Amino acid sequence: MPFSFDTTYKSVDSSLYSRVTPKRIANPKVLLLNDRLCADLGLDTAELNANVLAGQNLLEEPIAQAYAGHQYGSFTVLGDGRAMILGEHVHDGNRYDIQLKGSGRTPYSRRGDGNATVSSMLREFLYSHAMQNLNIKTSRSLAVVETDEAVRRRRTEPGAILVRVMNSHIRYGTFQYVAGQGPDELQRFTDYVIDRHYPQLNETDRTYLEFFDAVMQSSIEMVVDWLRVGFIHGVMNTDNMSVNGETFDYGPCAFMNYYDEETVFSSIDTHGRYAFGNQQRILQWNLERFAEALQPLCKQSALTHDELKGKLDEFENRFAVQYYTMMRKKLGINSDAEKELVDEFLEWLRKSNADYTNTFLELEAPGRFDDPVFATAEFERLREKLAAVGLEEEVMQDANPRYIPRNYLVEKALDEYLEAGDLSTFEELLTVLENPYTARDMGSQFQQPPRREFDAAYTTYCNT
Ligand code: AMP
Ligand code: MG
């Protein structure tokens, strides 16, 4: 038996999911298998052949989840349009959704084809791998399986299925959907989610309020981690926000190179709603929508509107505390003072437009990068000021990656696969990103930011 399934989601209200069957695939081909994840899940790689990974040998009936969400600010009823949960795998007392993405149409597909392209699934594999190794809570990718179909997008490509693993795929949007089913359904579902993700809260006497608090806290920690490494999620719709603080749905995401809070790469984000520096504000907005979805619980329990509002009012302060704690670590400051100096540094970053990742490496050990921005008197003065109170190497090392997935390198690796069937550059990138905090001999080319013109023109896409 490849997986040990115990799928508790089948016990929630039947309106919250549909039973589905993955599409037939004549010749599935495993392109990538994540050995480390197999080990973490207690899986035997010998049992994970292409048919198992592509959902062609089923252990039980898969499900697609129903959910709703605010997409770019507008409420829509949605669901897994191209994803299916094979089952919940239990290992060492932990539960994991094993989900296929790109496995065909479901009752929630609307006009979509249920498919995914191989380049977008390779891309998700790489970003989730990078985020995991950057020590950020994330969905993980067990495998990419290429299918024998041609999928038409901007270009026509082979199709693929990504096997995605998360503690659960329950999102703010799931609550928005359940809230529409009635207060009793909402209460039962909330109890289910608390048992699954926050069982310790059952011991408190304000369980629902503490649940909101815990979701808020895990989301704040997640977004502050994004800001730490320069990650832009790109599509922070409420249906892409996990209640467990796991980063997921690597669609138009990308890493920022040159520091600019307005950085946006997504082709459809024309107003910069999901820009790098807007992610805090959008998280706050999303949490307000999540709190609205929980409102009916006020009729069912001791929870009150004022209490929920009180928690939302704490957001800015709590985010700032988390953010400055993170920034101090990046600057090697071992105290909770020096806020003004951190602000001065941020002001320099905004003005100089320096490469975000390399700036911290240069502060730690000057002379690493031959970039004129680090040769200015202003940078030198700032470094001296920081050195007087911070720049402690040990503190800095765990906060500042040496390697991030540089967008132009990711694209080059994907192009080489699409054009020549060659995965070697892609695999080299995976290797470098295996230990992103550790210097490597072969590393310097991976630390190079792109040409500014490349960055300015770089575009990423949704639903590919
Ligand atoms: P996303 O913005 O990627 O989270 O996707 C938003 C919604 O569109 C989700 O409900 C997806 O399941 C659905 N979707 C995206 N691409 C497709 C596709 N090719 N076929 C069917 N549904 C899709
Ligand atoms: Mg999504």
XYZ file of C-alpha atoms and ligand atoms in Angstrom:
488
model
C 0.000 0.000 0.000
C 1.705 3.231 -1.054
C -0.362 5.523 1.209
C -2.059 5.035 4.585
C -5.307 6.845 3.962
C -7.839 7.921 6.545
C -9.839 10.637 4.829
C -11.697 12.553 7.529
C -12.897 15.208 5.071
C -15.469 12.683 3.863
C -17.134 13.065 7.270
C -17.855 16.787 6.831
C -21.101 17.988 5.280
C -21.526 16.416 1.836
C -22.151 19.833 0.258
C -18.470 20.634 0.883
C -16.979 18.183 -1.588
C -17.717 16.004 -4.606
C -16.524 12.524 -5.361
C -14.428 12.594 -8.509
C -12.316 10.405 -10.780
C -8.978 11.465 -12.256
C -8.844 11.516 -16.046
C -7.355 8.493 -17.808
C -3.750 8.856 -18.856
C -2.271 6.337 -21.256
C 1.424 6.893 -20.612
C 2.168 8.808 -17.425
C 5.861 9.526 -16.963
C 7.452 10.516 -13.647
C 9.671 13.552 -14.246
C 10.496 14.320 -10.628
C 10.037 12.485 -7.377
C 10.855 14.200 -4.094
C 12.874 11.621 -2.151
C 13.149 13.722 0.960
C 9.407 14.203 1.134
C 8.876 10.471 0.563
C 11.057 9.840 3.605
C 9.210 12.465 5.679
C 5.913 10.806 4.806
C 7.186 7.269 5.412
C 6.517 6.333 1.776
C 8.320 3.609 -0.114
C 9.512 5.102 -3.414
C 9.344 1.673 -5.063
C 5.569 1.714 -4.615
C 5.138 5.189 -6.059
C 5.054 4.372 -9.747
C 3.643 6.672 -12.422
C 0.179 5.112 -12.310
C -0.131 5.575 -8.562
C 1.144 9.172 -8.741
C -1.177 10.053 -11.615
C -4.240 8.690 -9.822
C -4.611 5.709 -12.149
C -4.468 3.119 -9.339
C -6.858 4.370 -6.702
C -6.995 3.214 -3.099
C -10.267 5.020 -2.534
C -12.549 7.500 -4.267
C -10.891 10.953 -4.551
C -12.719 14.158 -3.702
C -12.711 17.716 -4.996
C -13.357 20.391 -2.391
C -15.934 23.154 -2.680
C -14.943 26.631 -1.584
C -15.560 30.268 -2.352
C -13.285 33.259 -2.345
C -12.697 36.894 -3.027
C -10.758 36.989 -6.272
C -9.220 40.423 -6.795
C -11.834 41.743 -4.395
C -14.939 40.090 -5.894
C -16.752 37.240 -4.199
C -17.075 34.050 -6.285
C -18.182 30.507 -5.565
C -15.413 28.145 -6.596
C -13.978 24.738 -5.843
C -11.164 22.484 -6.998
C -11.493 22.923 -10.741
C -8.403 20.929 -11.585
C -7.407 19.373 -8.276
C -8.450 16.202 -6.468
C -7.543 14.902 -3.049
C -6.607 11.233 -3.303
C -6.859 10.857 0.437
C -5.448 11.944 3.796
C -2.230 10.088 4.446
C -1.397 9.526 8.108
C 2.202 9.059 9.196
C 3.744 9.380 12.655
C 0.567 10.938 13.980
C 0.525 13.639 11.281
C -2.109 14.015 8.611
C -1.397 15.103 5.039
C -3.685 15.782 2.091
C -2.325 14.025 -0.965
C -3.674 16.111 -3.811
C -3.350 15.859 -7.568
C -3.291 19.111 -9.509
C -4.031 18.927 -13.229
C -5.897 15.598 -13.022
C -8.917 16.603 -15.086
C -12.284 18.255 -14.812
C -14.465 18.278 -11.698
C -17.951 19.637 -10.947
C -16.204 22.930 -10.082
C -14.248 23.343 -13.321
C -16.559 25.978 -14.800
C -15.078 26.669 -18.227
C -11.611 25.347 -17.369
C -10.166 22.218 -18.930
C -8.971 20.703 -15.639
C -5.431 20.502 -16.965
C -2.039 21.940 -16.111
C 1.029 22.445 -18.265
C 4.286 20.735 -17.501
C 6.186 24.011 -17.152
C 3.760 25.374 -14.556
C 3.871 22.170 -12.505
C 7.684 22.073 -12.654
C 7.619 25.704 -11.577
C 5.398 24.925 -8.580
C 7.659 21.994 -7.668
C 10.665 24.311 -7.651
C 9.084 27.172 -5.681
C 7.626 24.896 -3.016
C 11.034 23.184 -2.725
C 12.722 26.574 -2.325
C 10.206 27.772 0.271
C 10.456 24.566 2.279
C 14.245 24.872 2.386
C 13.987 28.552 3.268
C 12.160 27.267 6.382
C 8.816 28.720 5.377
C 5.652 26.740 6.029
C 4.480 25.597 2.615
C 2.706 23.011 0.550
C 5.243 20.494 -0.732
C 5.507 18.695 -4.032
C 5.876 14.945 -4.062
C 6.116 14.458 -7.808
C 5.592 15.847 -11.271
C 4.140 13.351 -13.735
C 4.012 14.237 -17.403
C 0.928 13.189 -19.331
C 0.577 12.358 -23.011
C -1.789 15.219 -23.851
C -1.098 18.587 -25.379
C -2.366 21.449 -23.215
C -3.057 24.732 -24.954
C -2.144 27.931 -23.148
C 0.060 30.784 -24.355
C 2.021 27.995 -25.970
C 1.020 24.373 -26.380
C 2.853 22.092 -24.012
C 2.658 18.584 -22.600
C 0.263 18.280 -19.689
C 1.374 17.311 -16.211
C 0.072 16.379 -12.801
C 1.636 17.712 -9.651
C 1.247 15.618 -6.507
C 0.882 18.222 -3.791
C 1.073 17.635 -0.051
C -0.325 19.913 2.655
C -1.520 19.496 6.198
C -4.808 20.476 4.658
C -6.170 22.508 1.787
C -8.691 24.279 4.033
C -8.685 27.990 3.236
C -10.336 31.215 4.281
C -12.520 30.606 1.220
C -13.714 27.246 2.554
C -15.196 29.125 5.508
C -16.716 31.687 3.167
C -18.394 28.820 1.328
C -19.551 27.036 4.492
C -20.961 30.254 5.949
C -23.422 30.213 3.054
C -24.631 26.742 4.050
C -26.049 27.908 7.398
C -24.856 28.447 10.981
C -25.133 24.800 12.045
C -22.957 23.654 9.133
C -20.507 26.438 9.908
C -20.250 25.435 13.545
C -19.761 21.747 12.746
C -17.121 22.580 10.169
C -15.298 24.991 12.488
C -15.190 22.272 15.151
C -13.753 19.893 12.554
C -11.024 22.370 11.554
C -10.151 23.121 15.179
C -9.838 19.398 15.901
C -7.669 18.982 12.823
C -5.364 21.999 13.097
C -5.686 23.560 16.533
C -6.865 20.775 18.899
C -5.171 22.464 21.872
C -7.782 25.253 21.593
C -10.494 22.866 22.711
C -8.974 23.244 26.177
C -9.585 27.006 26.275
C -12.951 28.514 27.193
C -12.967 30.928 24.229
C -12.289 28.346 21.553
C -13.743 30.184 18.517
C -12.100 33.460 19.388
C -8.783 31.726 19.959
C -9.246 29.953 16.640
C -9.533 33.276 14.832
C -6.498 34.487 16.739
C -4.480 31.410 15.790
C -5.352 31.697 12.099
C -4.417 35.369 12.173
C -1.123 34.629 13.888
C -0.150 31.828 11.510
C -0.981 34.048 8.522
C 1.033 36.952 9.911
C 4.013 34.672 10.406
C 3.634 33.380 6.858
C 3.507 36.803 5.208
C 6.372 38.150 7.322
C 8.396 35.156 6.130
C 7.550 36.133 2.554
C 8.789 39.651 3.211
C 11.950 38.220 4.728
C 12.984 36.465 1.519
C 11.422 38.804 -1.055
C 8.589 36.474 -2.065
C 5.592 37.807 -3.964
C 2.711 35.345 -3.888
C 0.967 37.087 -6.735
C -2.594 35.906 -6.177
C -3.562 36.362 -2.543
C -7.246 35.708 -3.155
C -9.026 34.430 -0.038
C -9.317 30.997 -1.666
C -5.521 30.813 -1.712
C -5.049 31.594 2.001
C -4.575 28.521 4.168
C -6.081 28.547 7.674
C -2.952 26.758 8.809
C -0.445 29.344 7.583
C 0.899 27.158 4.776
C 1.978 29.022 1.651
C 0.326 27.427 -1.366
C -0.860 27.819 -4.932
C 2.357 28.781 -6.631
C 0.863 30.370 -9.725
C 2.186 33.759 -10.796
C 4.521 33.953 -7.799
C 8.098 35.212 -8.091
C 10.948 36.552 -5.996
C 11.791 40.228 -6.013
C 15.315 41.147 -7.037
C 15.728 44.941 -6.911
C 14.005 46.346 -3.829
C 10.789 48.070 -4.786
C 7.641 47.608 -2.765
C 5.538 48.129 -5.878
C 7.013 45.102 -7.610
C 4.369 43.051 -9.434
C 5.057 40.310 -11.968
C 1.584 38.840 -12.511
C 0.136 39.612 -15.938
C -3.373 40.282 -14.628
C -2.492 42.265 -11.511
C -2.616 45.555 -13.358
C -3.410 47.661 -10.279
C -0.713 46.150 -8.085
C -3.216 44.712 -5.612
C -0.809 41.885 -4.814
C 2.436 43.869 -5.087
C 5.320 42.940 -2.772
C 4.687 45.796 -0.362
C 0.906 45.408 -0.399
C 0.893 41.893 1.011
C 0.443 43.065 4.602
C -2.569 45.208 3.716
C -4.122 42.428 1.649
C -3.649 39.939 4.458
C -5.520 42.340 6.736
C -8.296 42.696 4.171
C -8.481 38.906 3.760
C -8.683 38.423 7.522
C -11.603 40.839 7.615
C -13.375 38.615 5.062
C -12.477 35.550 7.134
C -13.908 37.205 10.268
C -17.114 37.978 8.344
C -17.407 34.308 7.431
C -17.166 33.424 11.136
C -19.837 35.970 12.176
C -22.731 33.439 12.229
C -20.882 31.682 15.080
C -21.810 34.661 17.244
C -25.388 33.354 17.242
C -24.257 29.836 18.057
C -21.775 30.482 20.830
C -20.352 32.964 23.301
C -18.337 34.627 20.520
C -19.264 38.289 19.948
C -18.830 40.691 17.031
C -16.894 43.041 19.270
C -14.415 40.342 20.159
C -13.740 39.533 16.524
C -13.392 43.213 15.765
C -11.037 43.566 18.728
C -8.793 40.886 17.259
C -8.803 42.581 13.860
C -7.857 45.838 15.560
C -4.736 44.132 16.899
C -3.579 43.258 13.395
C -1.361 46.213 12.582
C 0.446 46.121 15.847
C 0.997 42.399 15.776
C 2.183 42.490 12.197
C 4.631 45.285 12.995
C 6.072 43.399 15.968
C 6.584 40.297 13.831
C 8.009 42.319 10.944
C 10.517 44.308 12.993
C 11.633 41.204 14.862
C 12.329 39.619 11.482
C 14.106 42.702 10.083
C 16.313 42.968 13.163
C 17.412 39.378 12.609
C 18.226 40.132 8.998
C 20.369 42.999 10.238
C 21.930 40.938 13.002
C 20.519 43.125 15.763
C 20.207 41.106 18.931
C 17.785 43.314 20.841
C 14.324 44.732 20.410
C 15.536 48.311 20.135
C 16.930 50.202 17.129
C 13.612 50.582 15.298
C 14.717 53.917 13.886
C 17.856 52.426 12.462
C 15.829 49.656 10.838
C 13.597 52.348 9.310
C 16.622 54.247 8.073
C 17.898 51.083 6.453
C 14.509 50.440 4.792
C 14.519 54.002 3.511
C 17.942 53.368 1.967
C 16.637 50.183 0.321
C 13.715 52.081 -1.201
C 15.946 54.818 -2.510
C 18.816 52.685 -3.750
C 16.733 49.955 -5.389
C 19.533 47.525 -4.481
C 19.234 43.774 -4.919
C 17.310 42.745 -1.785
C 18.940 39.346 -1.208
C 22.495 40.443 -1.871
C 22.250 43.569 0.287
C 22.209 41.530 3.495
C 25.046 39.300 2.313
C 27.079 42.396 1.508
C 26.324 43.905 4.924
C 27.511 40.709 6.554
C 30.755 40.500 4.552
C 31.518 43.577 2.440
C 33.185 43.113 -0.925
C 31.229 40.035 -1.948
C 29.446 41.740 -4.797
C 30.846 43.965 -7.446
C 27.837 46.278 -7.561
C 28.246 50.084 -7.539
C 25.290 50.444 -5.172
C 27.410 48.879 -2.429
C 30.369 51.167 -3.152
C 28.598 54.398 -2.217
C 29.545 56.453 0.823
C 25.941 56.292 1.961
C 25.943 52.502 2.099
C 29.279 52.548 3.909
C 27.962 54.983 6.519
C 24.858 52.886 7.038
C 26.959 49.768 7.400
C 29.087 51.415 10.054
C 26.001 52.462 11.997
C 24.569 48.958 11.771
C 27.886 47.396 12.758
C 27.870 49.420 15.978
C 24.673 47.728 17.204
C 24.205 44.671 15.017
C 25.481 42.725 12.023
C 26.010 39.710 14.222
C 26.877 36.947 11.852
C 25.133 34.081 13.608
C 21.887 36.009 13.878
C 22.043 37.027 10.227
C 22.859 33.667 8.736
C 19.526 31.960 9.401
C 17.519 34.948 8.243
C 19.284 35.794 4.988
C 19.326 33.313 2.125
C 22.298 33.240 -0.206
C 20.191 31.711 -2.930
C 16.653 32.390 -4.044
C 15.029 31.173 -7.249
C 16.174 33.958 -9.544
C 13.356 34.425 -12.050
C 15.525 34.441 -15.150
C 17.259 31.216 -14.096
C 13.918 29.526 -13.449
C 12.687 30.521 -16.905
C 15.905 29.360 -18.558
C 15.652 25.982 -16.839
C 12.005 25.569 -17.893
C 12.774 26.595 -21.487
C 15.548 24.032 -21.689
C 13.109 21.335 -20.712
C 10.404 22.477 -23.124
C 12.779 23.007 -26.020
C 15.239 20.152 -25.607
C 13.721 17.816 -23.019
C 16.717 18.601 -20.846
C 16.087 18.811 -17.094
C 19.740 19.188 -16.040
C 19.671 22.973 -15.461
C 16.401 22.609 -13.568
C 17.912 19.900 -11.370
C 20.989 22.006 -10.736
C 18.714 24.786 -9.497
C 16.923 22.337 -7.198
C 20.302 21.326 -5.782
C 21.372 24.901 -5.060
C 18.005 25.602 -3.442
C 18.278 22.513 -1.273
C 20.431 24.503 1.192
C 19.742 28.148 0.374
C 21.557 29.441 3.468
C 24.795 27.613 2.724
C 27.570 28.901 0.445
C 28.498 26.638 -2.441
C 31.467 26.578 -4.781
C 29.249 26.518 -7.844
C 27.091 29.204 -6.298
C 28.134 32.621 -7.575
C 26.224 32.455 -10.875
C 23.070 31.702 -8.869
C 23.521 34.902 -6.854
C 23.524 37.142 -9.865
C 20.457 39.369 -10.172
C 19.011 39.699 -13.675
C 19.566 42.692 -15.907
C 17.210 45.456 -14.805
C 15.478 45.398 -18.216
C 14.726 41.691 -17.778
C 13.217 42.304 -14.377
C 11.108 45.218 -15.559
C 9.625 43.143 -18.380
C 9.271 39.854 -16.478
C 5.678 38.563 -16.447
C 4.080 35.590 -14.707
C 0.703 33.987 -15.383
C -2.280 32.402 -13.578
C -4.019 29.090 -14.385
C -1.279 27.871 -16.727
P -6.148 29.951 -8.722
O -6.224 31.430 -8.940
O -5.022 29.276 -9.451
O -6.175 29.590 -7.295
O -7.446 29.332 -9.415
C -8.738 29.837 -9.166
C -9.794 28.806 -9.470
O -9.781 28.430 -10.834
C -9.636 27.532 -8.660
O -10.906 27.139 -8.196
C -9.086 26.545 -9.660
O -9.464 25.232 -9.362
C -9.710 27.024 -10.971
N -8.892 26.688 -12.144
C -7.679 27.183 -12.462
N -7.230 26.644 -13.617
C -8.166 25.763 -14.024
C -8.297 24.865 -15.144
N -7.368 24.775 -16.086
N -9.415 24.107 -15.214
C -10.380 24.190 -14.291
N -10.315 25.002 -13.214
C -9.236 25.782 -13.081
Mg -6.194 28.400 -5.864
